[in-house]
Amino acid sequence: MQNMLGKVAFITGASSGIGAAMAREYARIGADVVVTARRKERLDEVAAAVRELGAEALPLACDVTVDGELEAAVGEAIERFGRLDHVQANAGFGVAGPFHKLTVDDYRRQFETNVFGVLRTVAATREPLIQFKGSLALMGSIAGFIALPDGSPYCMSKFAITALASSLYFELRPHGVAVTLVAPGFVTSEIRHRDNQGALIEGSEDPVPPWLSMDTDVAARQIVRATVKRRRQVIVTKHGKVLVFLQRYTPWLLRAFAKRTGVSGRKPAKARTSS
Ligand SMILES: NC(=O)c1ccc[n+]([C@@H]2O[C@H](COP(=O)([O-])OP(=O)(O)OC[C@H]3O[C@@H](n4cnc5c(N)ncnc54)[C@H](OP(=O)(O)O)[C@@H]3O)[C@@H](O)[C@H]2O)c1
């Protein structure tokens, strides 16, 4: 992969899962990394791993749902490194359940992180990205192409990201900024261990079997490579590619499969019950 020595990557949601793995991947290809999320102690661990790989790391506590925090983090990043080349708008979580069991506040909470959090990230990083002709990656999902029952808040939020990436692709191109829509299928992380408030449920079970879930480092490598290559879109995981293909060319087949099997979106994480 292209060397990114002297370049700087800014990642939201870098305290675990795909974001933390992307931080390590950027370090491997020579970039310095600004890692942001709410859990500072976890960010310090990620920053230590980045330094062990020979790159500089700046861990910054930053909540994407709070106005002004991203601007403050970007200000600190520029002060420390003098530039921003790659931005991964990655922070997110999932609100799950059938519509009749959810409230408007559940949808609002989902959008506040997955949609408005991404908008705040774009707003705070747009100018340095234009200045350094950088790359902006927006974390969508296969759920931004296919909406299953019991997953409407998450799917709605990711459909919004698909649309935002498409608009920004045209708007930022004339300024020399590449926009990449990132759409993973199942990847191993903490996402399916969180409840509808976004709280981590220690010891909860991942409903996705390990064989179907892509290794986090493999996913991060594919995402960083696509961002470096300034691709418009990257669909991560084989099952994700198949599903998006089917949705595009034979949506009736997917609908028939979903109706027949009763497949649905995931359930909110619950503590494991001892038997
Ligand atoms: N894993 C998958 O199967 C999968 C598939 C498709 C898309 N995605 C997307 O990938 C992204 C990363 O998720 P993941 O799978 O790596 O899950 P994860 O391990 O739970 O990571 C989510 C990250 O987002 C951060 N975050 C959550 N709310 C935040 C907030 N308000 N402000 C700042 N940071 C916040 C979390 O850190 P703190 O709690 O420390 O703030 C954490 O670092 C998400 O956008 C998710 O929708 C994941």
CSV table of C-alpha atoms and ligand atoms in Angstrom, one decimal:
chain,number,residue,atom,x,y,z
A,1,MET,CA,0.0,0.0,0.0
A,2,GLN,CA,1.1,3.6,-0.6
A,3,ASN,CA,3.3,5.0,2.1
A,4,MET,CA,1.7,7.7,4.2
A,5,LEU,CA,4.8,9.0,6.0
A,6,GLY,CA,4.3,12.6,7.1
A,7,LYS,CA,0.5,12.4,6.6
A,8,VAL,CA,-2.1,12.6,9.4
A,9,ALA,CA,-5.3,10.5,9.9
A,10,PHE,CA,-8.1,11.7,12.1
A,11,ILE,CA,-10.5,8.9,13.3
A,12,THR,CA,-13.7,9.2,15.3
A,13,GLY,CA,-14.8,6.1,17.3
A,14,ALA,CA,-11.2,4.9,17.6
A,15,SER,CA,-11.4,3.4,21.1
A,16,SER,CA,-12.5,0.0,19.9
A,17,GLY,CA,-13.5,-2.2,17.0
A,18,ILE,CA,-12.9,-1.0,13.4
A,19,GLY,CA,-11.7,2.5,14.5
A,20,ALA,CA,-9.0,1.2,16.7
A,21,ALA,CA,-7.9,-1.3,14.0
A,22,MET,CA,-7.8,1.6,11.5
A,23,ALA,CA,-5.5,3.6,13.8
A,24,ARG,CA,-3.1,0.6,13.9
A,25,GLU,CA,-3.3,0.2,10.1
A,26,TYR,CA,-2.5,3.9,9.5
A,27,ALA,CA,0.5,3.6,11.8
A,28,ARG,CA,1.7,0.5,9.8
A,29,ILE,CA,1.7,2.6,6.6
A,30,GLY,CA,3.5,5.5,8.3
A,31,ALA,CA,0.8,8.0,9.1
A,32,ASP,CA,0.5,9.7,12.4
A,33,VAL,CA,-3.0,9.3,14.0
A,34,VAL,CA,-5.4,11.4,16.0
A,35,VAL,CA,-7.7,8.9,17.8
A,36,THR,CA,-10.9,10.2,19.2
A,37,ALA,CA,-13.9,8.8,21.2
A,38,ARG,CA,-15.4,9.2,24.6
A,39,ARG,CA,-13.4,6.5,26.6
A,40,LYS,CA,-10.1,8.2,27.1
A,41,GLU,CA,-8.4,5.3,28.9
A,42,ARG,CA,-9.2,3.0,25.9
A,43,LEU,CA,-7.8,5.7,23.5
A,44,ASP,CA,-4.6,5.8,25.5
A,45,GLU,CA,-4.2,2.1,24.9
A,46,VAL,CA,-4.8,2.5,21.2
A,47,ALA,CA,-2.3,5.4,21.1
A,48,ALA,CA,0.3,3.2,22.8
A,49,ALA,CA,-0.2,0.5,20.2
A,50,VAL,CA,0.2,3.1,17.4
A,51,ARG,CA,3.4,4.4,19.0
A,52,GLU,CA,4.8,0.8,19.2
A,53,LEU,CA,4.3,0.6,15.4
A,54,GLY,CA,6.5,3.7,15.1
A,55,ALA,CA,4.0,6.4,14.4
A,56,GLU,CA,2.9,9.5,16.5
A,57,ALA,CA,-0.5,9.3,18.2
A,58,LEU,CA,-2.7,12.0,19.7
A,59,PRO,CA,-5.6,10.6,21.8
A,60,LEU,CA,-8.4,13.1,22.4
A,61,ALA,CA,-11.6,12.6,24.3
A,62,CYS,CA,-14.4,13.8,22.0
A,63,ASP,CA,-18.2,13.0,21.9
A,64,VAL,CA,-19.6,13.4,18.4
A,65,THR,CA,-23.0,14.2,19.8
A,66,VAL,CA,-21.8,17.4,21.5
A,67,ASP,CA,-21.6,20.6,19.4
A,68,GLY,CA,-18.1,22.1,19.5
A,69,GLU,CA,-16.1,19.0,20.6
A,70,LEU,CA,-15.0,18.0,17.1
A,71,GLU,CA,-13.9,21.6,16.3
A,72,ALA,CA,-11.8,21.6,19.6
A,73,ALA,CA,-10.3,18.2,18.7
A,74,VAL,CA,-9.5,19.3,15.1
A,75,GLY,CA,-7.9,22.5,16.5
A,76,GLU,CA,-5.7,20.4,18.8
A,77,ALA,CA,-4.8,18.0,16.0
A,78,ILE,CA,-3.7,20.9,13.7
A,79,GLU,CA,-1.8,22.5,16.5
A,80,ARG,CA,0.1,19.3,17.1
A,81,PHE,CA,0.7,18.0,13.5
A,82,GLY,CA,0.0,21.1,11.3
A,83,ARG,CA,-2.1,19.1,8.9
A,84,LEU,CA,-5.0,16.6,8.3
A,85,ASP,CA,-4.9,14.3,5.3
A,86,HIS,CA,-7.4,11.5,6.0
A,87,VAL,CA,-10.6,11.6,8.1
A,88,GLN,CA,-12.5,8.5,9.1
A,89,ALA,CA,-16.0,9.5,10.3
A,90,ASN,CA,-16.5,6.2,12.0
A,91,ALA,CA,-18.1,6.6,15.4
A,92,GLY,CA,-21.5,4.8,15.6
A,93,PHE,CA,-23.7,2.3,17.3
A,94,GLY,CA,-27.0,0.5,16.7
A,95,VAL,CA,-30.5,0.9,18.0
A,96,ALA,CA,-32.6,-2.2,17.3
A,97,GLY,CA,-36.1,-3.5,17.7
A,98,PRO,CA,-39.5,-3.4,16.0
A,99,PHE,CA,-41.0,0.0,15.4
A,100,HIS,CA,-43.9,-0.5,17.9
A,101,LYS,CA,-41.4,-1.1,20.7
A,102,LEU,CA,-39.4,2.0,20.0
A,103,THR,CA,-39.9,5.7,20.8
A,104,VAL,CA,-39.1,8.7,18.7
A,105,ASP,CA,-36.3,9.3,21.3
A,106,ASP,CA,-34.7,6.0,20.3
A,107,TYR,CA,-34.6,7.2,16.6
A,108,ARG,CA,-33.3,10.6,17.7
A,109,ARG,CA,-30.5,9.0,19.8
A,110,GLN,CA,-29.5,6.9,16.9
A,111,PHE,CA,-29.4,9.8,14.5
A,112,GLU,CA,-27.6,12.1,17.0
A,113,THR,CA,-24.5,9.8,16.8
A,114,ASN,CA,-24.7,8.0,13.4
A,115,VAL,CA,-25.9,10.9,11.3
A,116,PHE,CA,-25.4,14.3,13.1
A,117,GLY,CA,-22.1,12.9,14.6
A,118,VAL,CA,-20.9,12.3,11.0
A,119,LEU,CA,-22.2,15.8,9.9
A,120,ARG,CA,-20.3,17.4,12.8
A,121,THR,CA,-17.1,15.5,11.8
A,122,VAL,CA,-17.5,16.7,8.2
A,123,ALA,CA,-18.1,20.3,9.2
A,124,ALA,CA,-15.1,20.4,11.6
A,125,THR,CA,-12.7,18.8,9.1
A,126,ARG,CA,-13.8,20.2,5.8
A,127,GLU,CA,-11.4,23.2,5.7
A,128,PRO,CA,-8.2,21.3,6.5
A,129,LEU,CA,-9.2,18.5,4.1
A,130,ILE,CA,-9.6,21.1,1.3
A,131,GLN,CA,-6.3,22.8,2.3
A,132,PHE,CA,-4.4,19.5,2.1
A,133,LYS,CA,-6.4,17.9,-0.7
A,134,GLY,CA,-7.2,15.0,1.6
A,135,SER,CA,-9.6,12.0,1.8
A,136,LEU,CA,-12.9,11.8,3.7
A,137,ALA,CA,-14.3,8.3,4.5
A,138,LEU,CA,-17.9,8.1,5.9
A,139,MET,CA,-18.8,4.9,7.8
A,140,GLY,CA,-22.0,3.5,6.3
A,141,SER,CA,-23.0,-0.1,6.3
A,142,ILE,CA,-24.7,-2.8,4.2
A,143,ALA,CA,-27.7,-1.6,6.3
A,144,GLY,CA,-27.4,1.6,4.2
A,145,PHE,CA,-28.5,-0.4,1.2
A,146,ILE,CA,-30.8,-3.1,2.6
A,147,ALA,CA,-33.4,-2.5,5.4
A,148,LEU,CA,-34.5,-5.5,7.3
A,149,PRO,CA,-37.4,-5.8,9.9
A,150,ASP,CA,-36.5,-4.7,13.5
A,151,GLY,CA,-33.6,-2.6,12.3
A,152,SER,CA,-35.2,0.6,11.1
A,153,PRO,CA,-33.3,3.1,13.3
A,154,TYR,CA,-29.9,1.8,12.4
A,155,CYS,CA,-30.9,1.2,8.7
A,156,MET,CA,-32.4,4.7,8.4
A,157,SER,CA,-29.2,6.2,9.9
A,158,LYS,CA,-27.0,4.3,7.5
A,159,PHE,CA,-29.2,5.1,4.4
A,160,ALA,CA,-28.7,8.7,5.4
A,161,ILE,CA,-24.9,8.2,5.3
A,162,THR,CA,-25.1,6.6,1.8
A,163,ALA,CA,-26.9,9.7,0.6
A,164,LEU,CA,-24.5,12.1,2.3
A,165,ALA,CA,-21.5,10.4,0.8
A,166,SER,CA,-23.1,10.6,-2.6
A,167,SER,CA,-23.7,14.3,-2.4
A,168,LEU,CA,-20.4,15.1,-0.8
A,169,TYR,CA,-18.6,13.1,-3.5
A,170,PHE,CA,-19.7,15.7,-6.0
A,171,GLU,CA,-19.4,18.7,-3.8
A,172,LEU,CA,-15.9,18.1,-2.5
A,173,ARG,CA,-14.4,16.8,-5.7
A,174,PRO,CA,-13.8,20.2,-7.3
A,175,HIS,CA,-11.9,21.1,-4.1
A,176,GLY,CA,-9.5,18.1,-4.5
A,177,VAL,CA,-11.1,16.1,-1.6
A,178,ALA,CA,-11.9,12.4,-2.2
A,179,VAL,CA,-15.0,11.0,-0.5
A,180,THR,CA,-15.3,7.3,0.2
A,181,LEU,CA,-18.5,5.5,1.4
A,182,VAL,CA,-17.5,2.6,3.6
A,183,ALA,CA,-20.1,-0.2,3.8
A,184,PRO,CA,-19.2,-3.2,5.9
A,185,GLY,CA,-21.2,-6.4,6.5
A,186,PHE,CA,-20.5,-8.1,9.8
A,187,VAL,CA,-17.2,-7.3,11.4
A,188,THR,CA,-16.0,-8.4,14.8
A,189,SER,CA,-16.2,-5.4,17.2
A,190,GLU,CA,-18.2,-4.2,20.3
A,191,ILE,CA,-21.2,-3.0,18.3
A,192,ARG,CA,-23.4,-6.0,18.9
A,193,HIS,CA,-22.5,-5.9,22.6
A,194,ARG,CA,-24.2,-2.5,23.1
A,195,ASP,CA,-27.8,-1.8,24.1
A,196,ASN,CA,-30.1,0.8,22.6
A,197,GLN,CA,-28.6,3.5,24.8
A,198,GLY,CA,-25.2,2.6,23.4
A,199,ALA,CA,-24.0,1.2,26.7
A,200,LEU,CA,-21.6,-1.7,26.5
A,201,ILE,CA,-23.0,-4.9,28.1
A,202,GLU,CA,-20.0,-6.9,29.3
A,203,GLY,CA,-20.3,-10.6,28.7
A,204,SER,CA,-23.2,-10.3,26.2
A,205,GLU,CA,-23.3,-12.8,23.3
A,206,ASP,CA,-22.6,-11.8,19.7
A,207,PRO,CA,-25.6,-13.1,17.8
A,208,VAL,CA,-23.5,-13.3,14.6
A,209,PRO,CA,-21.5,-16.5,14.4
A,210,PRO,CA,-17.7,-16.1,14.3
A,211,TRP,CA,-17.5,-17.7,10.8
A,212,LEU,CA,-19.7,-14.9,9.4
A,213,SER,CA,-17.9,-12.0,11.1
A,214,MET,CA,-14.8,-10.6,9.4
A,215,ASP,CA,-11.7,-10.1,11.4
A,216,THR,CA,-11.4,-6.4,12.5
A,217,ASP,CA,-7.8,-5.9,11.2
A,218,VAL,CA,-8.7,-7.4,7.8
A,219,ALA,CA,-11.7,-5.0,7.5
A,220,ALA,CA,-9.6,-2.0,8.7
A,221,ARG,CA,-6.9,-2.8,6.1
A,222,GLN,CA,-9.6,-2.8,3.3
A,223,ILE,CA,-11.1,0.4,4.5
A,224,VAL,CA,-7.8,2.3,4.8
A,225,ARG,CA,-6.6,0.9,1.4
A,226,ALA,CA,-9.8,2.2,-0.3
A,227,THR,CA,-9.4,5.6,1.4
A,228,VAL,CA,-5.7,5.8,0.3
A,229,LYS,CA,-6.8,4.9,-3.3
A,230,ARG,CA,-9.5,7.6,-3.1
A,231,ARG,CA,-12.2,5.0,-4.1
A,232,ARG,CA,-15.8,6.3,-4.2
A,233,GLN,CA,-17.1,3.2,-2.3
A,234,VAL,CA,-15.9,0.1,-0.6
A,235,ILE,CA,-18.1,-2.8,0.4
A,236,VAL,CA,-16.4,-4.9,3.0
A,237,THR,CA,-17.0,-8.6,3.5
A,238,LYS,CA,-18.0,-11.2,0.9
A,239,HIS,CA,-21.5,-11.6,2.2
A,240,GLY,CA,-21.9,-7.8,2.1
A,241,LYS,CA,-20.9,-7.7,-1.6
A,242,VAL,CA,-23.4,-10.5,-2.4
A,243,LEU,CA,-26.3,-8.8,-0.6
A,244,VAL,CA,-25.7,-5.4,-2.2
A,245,PHE,CA,-25.5,-7.1,-5.6
A,246,LEU,CA,-28.8,-9.0,-5.0
A,247,GLN,CA,-30.5,-5.8,-3.7
A,248,ARG,CA,-29.4,-3.9,-6.8
A,249,TYR,CA,-30.3,-6.6,-9.4
A,250,THR,CA,-32.9,-8.9,-7.8
A,251,PRO,CA,-34.5,-7.1,-4.9
A,252,TRP,CA,-37.5,-9.4,-5.1
A,253,LEU,CA,-35.3,-12.4,-4.3
A,254,LEU,CA,-34.0,-10.8,-1.1
A,255,ARG,CA,-37.5,-9.9,-0.1
A,256,ALA,CA,-38.7,-13.4,-0.7
A,257,PHE,CA,-35.8,-14.8,1.3
A,258,ALA,CA,-36.4,-12.4,4.2
A,259,LYS,CA,-40.2,-13.2,4.3
A,260,ARG,CA,-39.6,-17.0,4.0
A,261,THR,CA,-36.9,-17.2,6.7
A,262,GLY,CA,-38.2,-14.4,9.0
A,263,VAL,CA,-34.7,-13.0,9.1
A,264,SER,CA,-34.6,-9.7,11.0
A,265,GLY,CA,-32.2,-7.0,12.2
A,266,ARG,CA,-30.3,-7.7,15.4
A,267,LYS,CA,-31.7,-7.5,18.9
A,268,PRO,CA,-30.3,-5.0,21.4
A,269,ALA,CA,-27.5,-6.6,23.5
A,270,LYS,CA,-28.5,-8.2,26.8
A,271,ALA,CA,-26.4,-9.7,29.5
A,272,ARG,CA,-25.9,-13.5,29.1
A,273,THR,CA,-28.2,-15.5,31.4
A,274,SER,CA,-26.5,-18.2,33.3
A,275,SER,CA,-28.1,-21.7,33.0
B,1,LIG,N1,-19.0,-4.2,13.2
B,1,LIG,C1,-19.8,-4.3,12.3
B,1,LIG,O1,-20.3,-5.4,12.0
B,1,LIG,C2,-20.2,-3.1,11.5
B,1,LIG,C3,-20.9,-3.2,10.2
B,1,LIG,C4,-21.2,-2.1,9.5
B,1,LIG,C5,-20.9,-0.8,9.9
B,1,LIG,N2,-20.3,-0.7,11.1
B,1,LIG,C6,-20.0,0.7,11.6
B,1,LIG,O2,-18.7,0.8,12.0
B,1,LIG,C7,-18.5,1.8,12.9
B,1,LIG,C8,-17.6,1.4,14.0
B,1,LIG,O3,-18.3,0.4,14.8
B,1,LIG,P1,-17.6,-0.9,15.4
B,1,LIG,O4,-18.3,-2.0,14.7
B,1,LIG,O5,-16.1,-0.8,15.3
B,1,LIG,O6,-18.2,-0.9,16.8
B,1,LIG,P2,-17.5,-0.5,18.2
B,1,LIG,O7,-16.4,-1.5,18.6
B,1,LIG,O8,-18.7,-0.4,19.2
B,1,LIG,O9,-16.9,0.9,18.0
B,1,LIG,C9,-17.7,2.1,18.0
B,1,LIG,C10,-16.9,3.3,18.3
B,1,LIG,O10,-17.7,4.5,18.2
B,1,LIG,C11,-17.4,5.2,19.4
B,1,LIG,N3,-18.6,6.0,19.7
B,1,LIG,C12,-19.8,5.6,20.0
B,1,LIG,N4,-20.6,6.7,20.3
B,1,LIG,C13,-19.8,7.8,20.3
B,1,LIG,C14,-20.0,9.1,20.5
B,1,LIG,N5,-21.2,9.7,20.9
B,1,LIG,N6,-18.9,10.0,20.4
B,1,LIG,C15,-17.7,9.5,20.0
B,1,LIG,N7,-17.5,8.2,19.8
B,1,LIG,C16,-18.5,7.4,19.9
B,1,LIG,C17,-17.1,4.2,20.5
B,1,LIG,O11,-16.2,4.7,21.5
B,1,LIG,P3,-16.7,5.3,22.9
B,1,LIG,O12,-17.8,4.5,23.5
B,1,LIG,O13,-15.4,5.3,23.7
B,1,LIG,O14,-17.1,6.7,22.7
B,1,LIG,C18,-16.2,3.2,19.7
B,1,LIG,O15,-14.9,3.6,19.6
B,1,LIG,C19,-19.9,2.2,13.3
B,1,LIG,O16,-20.3,3.4,12.6
B,1,LIG,C20,-20.8,1.1,12.9
B,1,LIG,O17,-22.1,1.4,12.6
B,1,LIG,C21,-19.9,-1.8,11.9
